[in-house]
Amino acid sequence: MRKSNQVTKVQMPKNQSNGRPDPKPPKRRQPNRRSPDGHPNITLHHRAGRWLTEPKLEHQTVLRALEIANLAFKRVVSVDELAKALNNKEREQLEAKYAKDLGQTLSKILGLLSRRGLVFSPGKIGKRSYYGTKSALDAKTAVLPTEQSRRRRVLELVQQTVNILGRAVRIGDVIEHAGASLDIGDITPITITRDMLSLKETGELRLTGTIRGDGKGINLYLPAELDPNAFKVSGPLTWLEAVAQIFNELWSARANQAAANKRTPRPLSTGDIRAHLAASGQYAERLTDPQTLVDAMQNLASTKKPLIRRVKRSGQKAMLWAPANVPDTDLDIGDAYVTDSERICEAVRRASHALGRPVNLRDVKDEIERDPALRPAGSYDLFKMLSDLSREMVNAGGGMREKRASQQVHRIGKIKDESYYFTDKSPEAYAYVKFRRLEMRWSAMRNDEQLNALETCSLPSVAIGRAMLVATDTRNILKELNQIITGGHLTGAPQREAKELREYVNEILNRANEWLKQRVKGKQEIPIINPAIPGWTAEELLRVIKPLYPRARDIQTPSKLIPLIGDAIRRVPNPDFKNRFSKNPRMAAEYLYDRTDALLYIAKEWGGTECCLQSTLAGNELGRLRDPRFVLPALALKDFNARLAAVACLAFLWSDQGTKELRSIAVNDHDPGIRQSALWGYGFAGGSDARDLLKVCSEGDIDVRVRSFAKEVLNSSEESWWAL
């Protein structure tokens, strides 16, 4: 325990002759302690009436930081350089411990450590002392650093920044580089600015150009001895430069296209600039606020030598832009479209031409935002207009329908829940939609995650089934992907993406085959996997979920359930799908809800304790496996937890064979816990005589808990299987 530094007052005996205390005895002089090498500095520190052989913790912190700084600089360092070697926590501890500022505290501690012989100093440069530790440097050979003028050090910083960036630099670039450097001494942003301007006046720095600034300066500098041609700026350095470059590129392309069509070019909209900046992927944070780009365009138009100007149109709020030297007489600012149908068709044509693929509703809206002339004059919903324009058959009157005479917009298909449109029924358009749908299917399978999860599966037969399912699904995806690629209708970026996806799919297939090769031994009998997924339409799901989900109780139209569920339940392609206008709801649904996944989700969200527990067990084991034949072998295992998991899997797979096994287990299994779980699973899976079985178990089961459970269910409502 730490001793107090206070000195205890001792009552001295009074002098008997005059009643006064005897004079204090003379202090004993402490011997002059020398360090082991004979240096007169003391090596033991006196504190609280005792001698300590180690410095205080704060002194040790400073000593470690000094050693780090010495090793980093390979020389003795100043107090400022030492301070930069401290981490934030160490700096806070020192500032909390001592009242003086950090520089004064470090100087004081270094002085104390020097007296103890743990730190040495070869001297000063000006008013700045330099220190070293014997553990990092040799005190006999250590010398003071060579001092340079600040202007010379700033010039070196400029040279370093040029070498790092490979181009001429701005003052802000040098300041950023200096901020990341430890060895800058008394150099500050203000002195860098002042010294660089001075070096330019003396000819040691050369002004090589100017740019539109963003707070880091507009002038570009190089050391005088460097060749400006070797250090040219290759791209835009600032936000304004990037916007100006995109504008020039777009205007050049539009002007050339207009000249080829023998017409005048239309002005560029802010949306045109935004779309191309977004496509570059470099300025996402700048595009978060739409006003940022508008401000940049207005900045380019309001300088002393403006690059662009705003084109004003009466009655139009949309901002259109043209080069500052192009008058209105050389621009096409009129409206050449008579009907809304013409405007929408032109928007689809432009969007599909610009993107090189079929377009969705969002793409068409973006194209309309780029050109106000394409904005519909009527109040019709854009989605409805696209649907009407893409129909092949139109109303001919008298209840008759006939083929549209001239169709300029075609519905190519859906990707997830979005319809895609194109100007014609080209094989390239259909190939694009087919590939994106296949890509979406592959992503939803998550076969890479399924393979990684096999190691956590406790049922060997289920793990094999899951691996076989991954291999089968992957082979099917690979087959369809090869057909799309060899068809030759994919071009550009989609073609490259398809080939990259094929390589990845091949890799997953090889992993699955290797896993099965290691796990399936000899003549082990393994059934052929059935990849079919039992599914529900939205109407069938609504019937099950309505009594349990409060927000679904007032829903009358099944389609309104879809946005409520979102992606919580897996959706799979419907093999029986014909077309979305089919009178048979089963054939009109392009996607179905995975029945087992729906049961697991409902059980976890609104089920009782037993229901939620069994859904958790089943979900962890099954993954995407829906073939109960791979679960049945696990019922013969001796391990209690394994058999319990197998019972839970059968309860959520809903198969005739699985239900039959659950009934047998509920009656014959030797473990009461397994019998109770199987009894619940049999009723939950729709066992035909579940009530009769409950009555038998409530009276004849040898275990009181099973009998009590059966009686509880008998006295409950029909939804009790969920509520238990």
XYZ file of C-alpha atoms in Angstrom:
724
model
C 0.000 0.000 0.000
C 1.291 3.451 -0.952
C 2.706 5.401 2.008
C 1.749 8.997 2.691
C 4.292 11.732 1.965
C 3.343 13.662 5.092
C 5.931 13.745 7.862
C 4.547 12.713 11.256
C 5.290 15.263 13.951
C 6.987 13.714 16.980
C 6.600 15.375 20.387
C 10.125 16.102 21.624
C 10.861 15.990 25.435
C 11.018 19.404 27.062
C 14.232 20.769 28.571
C 13.871 20.327 32.263
C 15.767 23.476 33.038
C 13.695 26.008 31.030
C 10.657 23.952 29.907
C 11.582 24.281 26.216
C 12.113 21.390 23.861
C 15.656 20.330 23.248
C 17.142 21.652 20.033
C 16.645 19.433 16.951
C 19.484 17.028 16.369
C 21.507 17.766 13.250
C 20.307 15.992 10.048
C 22.366 13.057 8.954
C 23.789 13.715 5.569
C 22.874 11.106 3.003
C 25.835 9.611 1.215
C 26.336 10.780 -2.370
C 25.042 7.859 -4.428
C 26.669 7.164 -7.734
C 25.444 5.207 -10.730
C 27.097 1.858 -11.488
C 29.386 3.540 -14.048
C 30.584 6.059 -11.451
C 28.525 8.992 -12.731
C 27.631 11.304 -9.833
C 23.911 11.289 -10.832
C 21.727 9.441 -8.360
C 20.200 6.165 -9.516
C 17.770 5.682 -6.652
C 14.792 7.953 -6.262
C 13.819 9.101 -2.773
C 10.126 9.284 -2.131
C 8.032 8.891 1.035
C 11.015 8.102 3.189
C 12.286 5.245 1.003
C 14.480 4.643 -2.046
C 12.913 3.179 -5.181
C 14.859 1.382 -7.902
C 12.323 2.096 -10.741
C 10.861 5.386 -12.014
C 7.216 6.275 -11.554
C 4.751 4.838 -14.066
C 4.402 8.232 -15.785
C 8.187 8.454 -16.120
C 8.288 4.937 -17.563
C 5.676 5.989 -20.145
C 7.829 8.918 -21.232
C 10.914 6.689 -21.301
C 9.184 4.172 -23.607
C 7.942 6.940 -25.901
C 11.454 8.400 -26.068
C 12.871 5.030 -27.062
C 10.215 4.695 -29.806
C 10.993 8.173 -31.136
C 14.766 7.509 -31.084
C 14.299 4.299 -33.055
C 11.903 5.968 -35.498
C 14.168 8.936 -36.238
C 17.428 7.021 -35.614
C 18.711 10.011 -33.637
C 18.109 12.121 -30.557
C 14.770 13.917 -30.592
C 13.200 17.113 -29.281
C 10.314 17.392 -26.832
C 7.881 18.081 -29.715
C 9.012 14.956 -31.550
C 8.712 12.949 -28.346
C 5.121 14.169 -27.839
C 4.122 12.714 -31.218
C 5.350 9.270 -30.140
C 2.802 9.195 -27.294
C -0.551 7.586 -28.039
C -3.816 9.311 -27.114
C -4.290 7.357 -23.891
C -0.767 8.109 -22.659
C -1.161 11.790 -23.523
C -4.454 11.990 -21.602
C -2.928 10.281 -18.569
C -0.022 12.738 -18.431
C -2.278 15.753 -18.883
C -4.567 14.505 -16.120
C -1.642 13.847 -13.762
C 0.176 17.165 -14.146
C -1.216 20.703 -14.176
C 1.342 22.112 -16.615
C 0.997 21.793 -20.371
C 2.330 18.628 -22.023
C 5.557 20.198 -23.330
C 6.558 21.515 -19.921
C 5.638 18.202 -18.280
C 7.790 16.227 -20.726
C 10.722 18.606 -20.273
C 10.526 18.253 -16.477
C 10.306 14.449 -16.610
C 13.206 14.253 -19.089
C 15.263 16.344 -16.695
C 14.513 13.955 -13.830
C 15.306 10.933 -16.001
C 18.566 12.586 -17.073
C 19.580 12.975 -13.401
C 18.996 9.273 -12.931
C 21.200 8.445 -15.895
C 18.376 6.869 -17.928
C 18.293 9.658 -20.514
C 21.117 11.678 -22.031
C 21.209 14.903 -24.029
C 24.024 15.826 -26.446
C 22.980 19.490 -26.308
C 20.669 22.108 -27.830
C 19.926 23.691 -31.166
C 18.745 27.195 -30.395
C 16.320 26.830 -27.502
C 15.417 23.246 -28.303
C 17.070 20.409 -26.322
C 17.466 16.927 -27.782
C 17.290 13.680 -25.816
C 18.103 10.001 -26.245
C 17.838 6.722 -24.338
C 20.796 4.440 -23.792
C 18.687 1.459 -24.803
C 18.136 2.940 -28.295
C 21.250 5.041 -28.966
C 24.930 5.160 -28.060
C 25.447 8.228 -25.898
C 29.097 8.520 -26.981
C 28.338 8.699 -30.726
C 24.935 10.425 -30.703
C 25.033 13.907 -32.235
C 22.570 16.700 -32.755
C 20.588 16.675 -36.036
C 21.710 18.959 -38.800
C 19.502 22.025 -38.629
C 18.010 23.375 -41.880
C 16.201 26.597 -42.514
C 12.445 26.387 -42.508
C 12.210 27.491 -46.171
C 14.602 24.688 -47.150
C 12.531 22.158 -45.203
C 9.333 23.415 -46.872
C 11.005 22.983 -50.258
C 11.857 19.402 -49.298
C 8.212 18.832 -48.293
C 7.134 20.070 -51.725
C 9.596 17.684 -53.388
C 8.359 14.764 -51.275
C 4.714 15.554 -52.100
C 5.510 15.735 -55.830
C 7.277 12.364 -55.673
C 4.340 10.765 -53.851
C 1.580 12.172 -56.094
C 3.571 12.084 -59.320
C 2.331 15.507 -60.425
C 2.488 19.214 -59.759
C 1.028 20.024 -56.346
C -1.131 22.614 -54.640
C -0.420 24.246 -51.303
C -3.170 22.093 -49.759
C -1.471 18.908 -51.004
C 1.764 19.900 -49.241
C -0.119 20.770 -46.040
C -1.811 17.330 -46.070
C 1.548 15.597 -46.541
C 3.096 17.645 -43.734
C 0.213 16.691 -41.433
C 1.059 13.008 -41.916
C 4.759 13.540 -41.207
C 6.364 13.427 -37.754
C 9.497 15.350 -38.619
C 8.217 18.835 -39.487
C 9.281 20.738 -36.364
C 7.942 24.307 -36.314
C 6.321 24.066 -39.756
C 2.616 24.999 -39.729
C 0.024 25.393 -42.545
C 0.507 29.159 -42.356
C 4.295 28.936 -42.697
C 3.966 26.418 -45.565
C 1.706 28.831 -47.451
C 4.002 31.796 -46.808
C 7.226 29.939 -47.643
C 5.840 28.381 -50.860
C 4.804 31.828 -52.115
C 8.280 33.110 -51.192
C 9.977 30.185 -52.970
C 7.896 30.931 -56.071
C 9.063 34.588 -56.021
C 12.717 33.546 -55.715
C 12.354 31.062 -58.590
C 12.949 27.911 -56.542
C 9.319 26.872 -57.190
C 7.646 27.139 -60.593
C 3.951 27.902 -61.210
C 2.872 25.357 -63.840
C -0.899 25.961 -64.056
C -4.176 26.667 -62.297
C -7.325 24.646 -61.614
C -10.792 25.255 -60.208
C -10.191 25.046 -56.472
C -11.894 23.261 -53.605
C -10.121 24.793 -50.603
C -6.656 23.350 -51.272
C -5.554 26.107 -53.623
C -5.905 26.746 -57.343
C -2.220 27.050 -58.356
C -0.006 24.085 -59.219
C 3.694 24.195 -58.229
C 6.847 22.241 -59.087
C 10.453 22.588 -57.919
C 12.275 24.639 -60.566
C 14.627 21.821 -61.598
C 11.765 19.425 -62.537
C 10.307 19.113 -66.057
C 6.617 20.199 -66.050
C 5.824 17.771 -68.892
C 6.852 14.829 -66.717
C 4.561 15.883 -63.869
C 1.380 16.892 -65.674
C -1.992 16.456 -63.971
C -3.673 13.473 -65.659
C -7.245 13.926 -64.378
C -9.531 16.231 -62.409
C -8.261 17.044 -58.921
C -11.309 18.843 -57.599
C -15.065 18.443 -57.601
C -15.499 21.429 -59.931
C -12.872 20.068 -62.313
C -14.703 16.717 -62.430
C -18.047 18.399 -63.155
C -16.451 20.571 -65.854
C -14.812 17.546 -67.493
C -18.072 15.540 -67.537
C -19.917 18.521 -69.033
C -17.340 18.926 -71.807
C -17.435 15.211 -72.655
C -21.237 15.066 -72.744
C -21.561 18.237 -74.771
C -18.995 17.063 -77.298
C -20.862 13.761 -77.745
C -24.245 15.499 -78.040
C -22.957 18.082 -80.504
C -21.406 15.367 -82.714
C -24.615 13.307 -82.661
C -26.696 16.362 -83.547
C -24.346 17.223 -86.410
C -24.624 13.673 -87.748
C -28.452 13.995 -87.674
C -28.260 17.479 -89.244
C -29.931 19.255 -86.359
C -28.933 21.570 -83.537
C -27.980 20.019 -80.166
C -30.250 20.147 -77.137
C -28.853 21.672 -73.913
C -27.668 19.360 -71.151
C -29.751 18.944 -68.008
C -28.399 18.653 -64.479
C -29.680 15.061 -64.522
C -27.372 14.239 -67.464
C -24.356 15.385 -65.464
C -25.532 13.577 -62.321
C -26.059 10.264 -64.132
C -22.560 10.217 -65.615
C -20.946 11.254 -62.329
C -22.834 8.443 -60.578
C -21.667 5.979 -63.233
C -18.035 6.922 -62.548
C -18.476 5.829 -58.906
C -15.954 8.392 -57.623
C -18.166 11.082 -56.115
C -20.968 9.167 -54.372
C -20.772 11.341 -51.238
C -21.114 14.508 -53.340
C -24.272 13.222 -55.061
C -26.090 12.418 -51.806
C -27.457 15.961 -51.682
C -28.911 16.979 -55.112
C -28.179 20.640 -54.378
C -24.413 20.002 -54.362
C -24.292 19.408 -58.121
C -26.601 22.354 -58.811
C -24.265 24.605 -56.797
C -21.282 23.329 -58.792
C -23.008 24.072 -62.111
C -23.933 27.577 -60.950
C -20.339 28.089 -59.785
C -19.029 27.152 -63.246
C -21.492 29.607 -64.772
C -20.744 32.548 -62.444
C -16.929 32.853 -62.591
C -15.121 35.717 -64.330
C -14.530 33.429 -67.303
C -17.579 31.108 -67.166
C -17.399 27.698 -68.760
C -21.158 27.232 -69.091
C -24.372 29.231 -68.962
C -27.923 28.437 -67.935
C -30.493 28.185 -70.701
C -33.756 29.793 -69.598
C -37.102 28.633 -70.957
C -40.385 30.379 -70.202
C -42.623 28.383 -67.912
C -39.937 25.723 -67.243
C -38.171 25.299 -63.903
C -35.787 22.592 -65.095
C -32.160 23.720 -65.326
C -30.599 23.314 -68.764
C -26.955 24.131 -69.489
C -24.916 24.939 -72.583
C -21.354 26.174 -73.232
C -20.990 29.867 -72.485
C -20.032 30.649 -76.104
C -23.038 28.881 -77.719
C -26.050 31.198 -78.242
C -29.696 30.124 -78.044
C -29.991 30.316 -81.835
C -27.601 27.333 -82.096
C -29.597 25.218 -79.612
C -32.668 23.035 -79.924
C -34.875 24.156 -77.054
C -38.254 23.344 -78.610
C -40.763 20.522 -77.947
C -41.082 18.150 -80.914
C -43.462 15.656 -79.298
C -47.208 15.812 -79.849
C -48.559 13.163 -77.448
C -47.540 11.631 -74.138
C -47.162 8.273 -75.859
C -44.500 9.734 -78.133
C -42.706 11.221 -75.139
C -42.672 7.940 -73.201
C -41.547 5.936 -76.227
C -38.705 8.400 -76.801
C -37.725 8.170 -73.115
C -37.575 4.356 -73.360
C -35.545 4.595 -76.579
C -33.021 7.036 -75.104
C -32.676 5.170 -71.817
C -32.187 1.766 -73.476
C -29.710 3.268 -75.967
C -27.708 4.978 -73.208
C -27.650 1.908 -70.926
C -27.367 -0.701 -73.681
C -30.046 -2.928 -72.130
C -33.774 -3.167 -71.390
C -34.922 -0.524 -68.909
C -37.240 -0.461 -65.907
C -39.565 2.200 -64.560
C -36.766 3.926 -62.619
C -34.578 4.188 -65.725
C -37.410 5.794 -67.720
C -38.081 8.280 -64.901
C -34.399 9.239 -64.836
C -34.447 9.873 -68.586
C -37.521 12.095 -68.241
C -35.795 14.052 -65.473
C -32.829 14.650 -67.785
C -35.034 16.185 -70.475
C -38.152 18.145 -69.407
C -39.471 17.903 -72.990
C -40.180 14.231 -72.292
C -42.356 14.953 -69.261
C -45.955 13.778 -69.873
C -48.459 16.580 -70.091
C -51.310 14.449 -68.743
C -51.892 13.087 -65.259
C -51.608 9.384 -66.095
C -49.358 7.228 -63.946
C -46.079 6.432 -65.712
C -46.227 2.730 -64.794
C -49.726 2.435 -66.278
C -48.615 4.225 -69.447
C -45.682 1.848 -69.895
C -47.946 -1.155 -69.343
C -50.437 0.120 -71.922
C -47.767 0.947 -74.506
C -46.155 -2.503 -74.144
C -49.360 -4.480 -74.788
C -49.487 -6.297 -78.092
C -53.288 -6.501 -78.177
C -55.467 -3.398 -77.895
C -59.194 -2.796 -77.569
C -60.862 -2.634 -80.988
C -64.358 -1.850 -79.686
C -67.360 -4.068 -79.302
C -65.526 -6.325 -76.915
C -63.014 -7.240 -79.627
C -59.237 -6.995 -79.398
C -56.727 -6.698 -82.192
C -52.958 -6.555 -82.585
C -51.371 -3.131 -82.198
C -50.443 -1.714 -85.610
C -47.190 -0.047 -84.532
C -45.560 -1.030 -81.272
C -42.492 0.928 -80.110
C -42.243 -0.377 -76.516
C -42.112 -4.093 -75.679
C -42.269 -5.718 -72.271
C -39.334 -8.159 -72.206
C -39.928 -9.715 -68.778
C -39.553 -9.233 -65.053
C -36.482 -9.299 -62.834
C -37.717 -9.933 -59.336
C -40.754 -7.599 -59.133
C -39.698 -5.079 -61.800
C -40.826 -5.142 -65.413
C -38.251 -4.387 -68.108
C -38.999 -2.724 -71.449
C -37.155 -2.400 -74.753
C -37.716 -0.853 -78.161
C -37.956 -4.240 -79.907
C -38.069 -7.945 -79.147
C -34.397 -8.512 -79.812
C -32.593 -11.691 -78.639
C -30.116 -9.424 -76.845
C -32.879 -7.920 -74.708
C -34.297 -11.313 -73.737
C -30.773 -12.645 -73.028
C -30.118 -9.742 -70.661
C -33.319 -10.326 -68.665
C -32.712 -14.084 -68.591
C -29.170 -13.603 -67.305
C -30.212 -11.129 -64.586
C -32.964 -13.474 -63.416
C -30.476 -16.345 -63.322
C -28.024 -14.144 -61.436
C -30.766 -13.289 -58.929
C -31.618 -16.979 -58.463
C -27.984 -17.803 -57.827
C -27.660 -14.997 -55.305
C -30.782 -16.180 -53.449
C -29.365 -19.729 -53.206
C -26.300 -18.554 -51.250
C -24.585 -21.829 -52.025
C -21.253 -20.589 -50.709
C -22.852 -19.941 -47.301
C -24.639 -23.303 -47.455
C -21.323 -25.111 -47.932
C -19.720 -23.249 -45.032
C -22.698 -24.092 -42.798
C -22.357 -27.859 -43.361
C -19.781 -28.102 -40.580
C -22.361 -26.953 -38.013
C -24.959 -29.526 -39.088
C -25.350 -32.208 -36.387
C -27.183 -34.791 -38.549
C -24.770 -36.509 -40.981
C -27.484 -37.631 -43.403
C -28.959 -34.108 -43.529
C -25.505 -32.612 -44.151
C -25.026 -34.994 -47.098
C -28.458 -34.056 -48.451
C -27.678 -30.363 -48.181
C -24.360 -30.823 -49.981
C -26.071 -32.836 -52.747
C -28.685 -30.086 -53.087
C -25.935 -27.463 -53.442
C -24.233 -29.568 -56.109
C -27.489 -30.191 -58.012
C -28.625 -26.560 -57.940
C -25.156 -25.374 -58.932
C -25.040 -27.765 -61.909
C -28.443 -26.505 -63.070
C -27.333 -22.875 -62.796
C -24.104 -23.681 -64.638
C -26.009 -25.400 -67.451
C -28.336 -22.422 -67.955
C -25.430 -19.981 -67.698
C -23.491 -21.819 -70.394
C -26.534 -21.705 -72.663
C -26.831 -17.957 -72.237
C -23.118 -17.336 -72.857
C -22.825 -19.637 -75.867
C -25.993 -18.110 -77.339
C -23.879 -15.060 -78.188
C -26.576 -12.492 -77.431
C -24.951 -11.009 -74.331
C -22.529 -8.179 -75.053
C -20.441 -5.667 -73.149
C -20.493 -5.589 -69.360
C -23.250 -8.261 -68.945
C -21.175 -10.700 -71.002
C -18.108 -10.121 -68.807
C -20.212 -10.491 -65.674
C -21.704 -13.745 -66.960
C -18.252 -15.234 -67.577
C -17.055 -14.145 -64.136
C -20.159 -15.685 -62.576
C -19.510 -18.935 -64.461
C -16.031 -19.171 -62.974
C -17.405 -18.643 -59.471
C -20.219 -21.184 -59.966
C -17.652 -23.736 -61.152
C -15.620 -23.108 -58.019
C -18.646 -23.743 -55.753
C -19.498 -26.934 -57.658
C -15.956 -28.260 -57.218
C -16.104 -27.510 -53.486
C -19.415 -29.334 -53.108
C -18.167 -32.383 -55.028
C -14.988 -32.498 -52.973
C -17.002 -32.337 -49.726
C -19.228 -35.221 -50.828
C -16.224 -37.245 -51.945
C -14.724 -37.007 -48.473
C -17.968 -37.729 -46.568
C -19.729 -40.440 -48.616
C -17.854 -43.694 -48.090
C -17.904 -46.935 -50.091
C -21.281 -48.361 -51.017
C -23.247 -46.051 -48.753
C -26.821 -45.874 -50.063
C -27.743 -42.285 -50.782
C -31.059 -41.367 -52.452
C -31.051 -39.075 -55.449
C -31.778 -35.581 -54.185
C -35.137 -34.035 -55.048
C -34.541 -30.277 -55.577
C -38.277 -29.477 -55.782
C -39.437 -26.868 -53.257
C -43.062 -27.047 -52.089
C -44.456 -23.537 -52.320
C -47.454 -21.399 -51.426
C -49.059 -18.620 -53.415
C -49.709 -15.326 -51.645
C -53.337 -16.405 -51.227
C -52.363 -19.713 -49.558
C -49.867 -17.971 -47.282
C -52.491 -15.398 -46.291
C -54.857 -18.142 -45.102
C -52.180 -19.526 -42.765
C -50.807 -16.236 -41.499
C -54.056 -14.298 -41.114
C -55.095 -15.703 -37.687
C -51.601 -15.057 -36.289
C -50.446 -11.775 -37.848
C -52.570 -8.803 -36.611
C -51.743 -6.579 -39.609
C -52.897 -9.300 -42.013
C -56.363 -9.815 -40.507
C -57.998 -7.048 -42.541
C -56.275 -7.939 -45.825
C -58.700 -9.126 -48.494
C -56.399 -9.018 -51.541
C -53.436 -11.463 -51.302
C -51.155 -9.128 -53.255
C -51.241 -6.662 -50.338
C -49.509 -9.237 -48.152
C -46.353 -9.188 -50.307
C -45.034 -5.748 -49.179
C -45.784 -6.649 -45.545
C -43.661 -9.805 -45.730
C -40.895 -8.338 -47.905
C -37.869 -10.637 -48.092
C -38.516 -12.320 -44.733
C -39.735 -15.507 -46.476
C -37.787 -16.964 -49.390
C -39.493 -16.832 -52.776
C -38.714 -19.359 -55.503
C -39.647 -19.538 -59.215
C -42.974 -21.264 -59.822
C -42.508 -24.251 -62.184
C -46.235 -24.128 -63.059
C -46.247 -20.449 -64.052
C -48.027 -19.754 -67.351
C -48.783 -16.032 -67.451
C -49.771 -13.373 -64.981
C -53.292 -13.082 -66.445
C -54.158 -16.746 -65.934
C -57.439 -17.397 -64.122
C -55.765 -20.163 -62.123
C -53.978 -18.406 -59.208
C -51.359 -21.146 -59.138
C -50.431 -20.590 -62.782
C -50.606 -16.780 -62.500
C -47.955 -16.599 -59.749
C -44.469 -16.208 -61.185
C -42.945 -16.848 -57.746
C -44.053 -18.963 -54.786
C -43.236 -18.699 -51.103
C -41.065 -21.572 -49.858
C -43.549 -23.450 -47.651
C -41.023 -24.693 -45.096
C -39.363 -21.287 -44.899
C -42.788 -19.702 -44.349
C -43.606 -22.161 -41.538
C -40.259 -21.495 -39.851
C -40.727 -17.727 -40.101
C -44.283 -17.773 -38.715
C -43.265 -20.100 -35.865
C -40.391 -17.856 -34.805
C -42.447 -14.654 -35.077
C -45.731 -15.683 -33.467
C -45.323 -19.251 -32.181
C -45.315 -20.430 -28.585
C -42.348 -21.879 -26.699
C -42.546 -25.412 -28.163
C -43.252 -24.105 -31.658
C -40.385 -21.598 -31.589
C -37.930 -24.136 -30.136
C -38.663 -26.747 -32.793
C -38.519 -24.158 -35.600
C -35.070 -23.084 -34.398
C -33.817 -26.687 -34.361
C -35.269 -27.383 -37.802
C -33.997 -24.150 -39.338
C -30.438 -24.754 -38.117
C -30.367 -28.286 -39.509
C -32.284 -28.058 -42.788
C -30.825 -24.996 -44.459
C -32.435 -25.165 -47.937
C -32.981 -28.963 -47.861
C -36.623 -29.890 -48.468
C -36.255 -33.656 -49.072
C -37.413 -35.552 -45.910
C -35.677 -38.782 -47.007
C -32.365 -37.372 -45.762
C -33.880 -36.727 -42.311
C -35.325 -40.212 -41.715
C -31.935 -41.958 -41.076
C -31.305 -39.571 -38.165
C -34.296 -41.027 -36.285
C -32.272 -44.184 -35.663
C -29.387 -42.345 -33.954
C -28.857 -42.959 -30.238
C -28.053 -39.338 -29.427
C -31.064 -37.583 -27.851
C -30.314 -34.165 -29.372
C -29.894 -35.651 -32.846
C -33.250 -37.449 -32.720
C -34.925 -34.319 -31.312
C -33.575 -32.264 -34.228
C -34.755 -34.904 -36.702
C -38.277 -34.801 -35.241
C -38.304 -30.992 -35.566
C -37.190 -31.214 -39.211
C -40.004 -33.629 -40.082
C -42.527 -31.364 -38.327
C -41.734 -28.501 -40.718
C -41.236 -30.513 -43.936
C -44.882 -31.695 -44.073
C -44.589 -34.997 -45.949
C -46.681 -38.158 -45.785
C -43.705 -40.339 -44.888
C -42.487 -37.867 -42.273
C -45.926 -37.590 -40.655
C -46.183 -41.383 -40.472
C -42.809 -41.575 -38.715
C -43.787 -38.819 -36.260
C -46.904 -40.754 -35.232
C -44.860 -43.896 -34.625
C -42.276 -42.014 -32.549
C -44.975 -40.274 -30.475
C -46.207 -43.725 -29.387
C -43.135 -45.956 -29.340
C -39.999 -43.910 -28.569
C -38.406 -44.779 -25.200
C -37.653 -41.136 -24.310
C -40.621 -39.065 -23.047
C -39.109 -35.801 -24.356
C -38.893 -37.242 -27.869
C -42.457 -38.596 -27.616
C -43.777 -35.182 -26.584
C -41.943 -33.394 -29.421
C -43.149 -35.978 -31.943
C -46.711 -35.605 -30.648
C -46.565 -31.849 -31.256
C -44.874 -32.336 -34.633
C -47.517 -34.823 -35.778
C -50.338 -32.394 -35.063
C -48.442 -29.416 -36.494
C -47.704 -31.315 -39.726
C -51.408 -32.006 -40.215
C -51.743 -35.560 -38.937
C -55.212 -36.823 -39.868
C -56.070 -38.304 -36.465
C -54.085 -35.918 -34.262
C -56.976 -35.456 -31.830
C -57.410 -39.205 -31.396
C -53.689 -39.619 -30.821
C -53.727 -36.855 -28.209
C -56.562 -38.605 -26.372
C -54.675 -41.915 -26.382
C -51.484 -40.274 -25.084
C -53.326 -38.234 -22.442
C -54.627 -41.465 -20.921
C -52.076 -44.163 -21.734
C -48.589 -42.615 -21.882
C -46.376 -43.801 -19.014
C -44.870 -40.331 -18.436
C -46.860 -37.732 -16.551
C -45.383 -34.847 -18.573
C -46.503 -36.343 -21.863
C -49.980 -36.995 -20.488
C -50.181 -33.435 -19.169
C -49.020 -32.014 -22.537
C -51.613 -34.057 -24.438
C -54.408 -32.893 -22.112
C -53.324 -29.259 -22.509
C -53.545 -29.478 -26.299
C -56.924 -31.236 -26.178
C -58.348 -28.364 -24.148
C -57.012 -25.709 -26.548
C -58.302 -24.247 -29.823
C -57.445 -25.466 -33.298
C -54.562 -22.971 -33.486
C -52.982 -24.496 -30.379
C -50.201 -26.115 -32.374
C -48.853 -22.600 -33.073
C -49.537 -21.276 -29.587
C -47.816 -24.112 -27.673
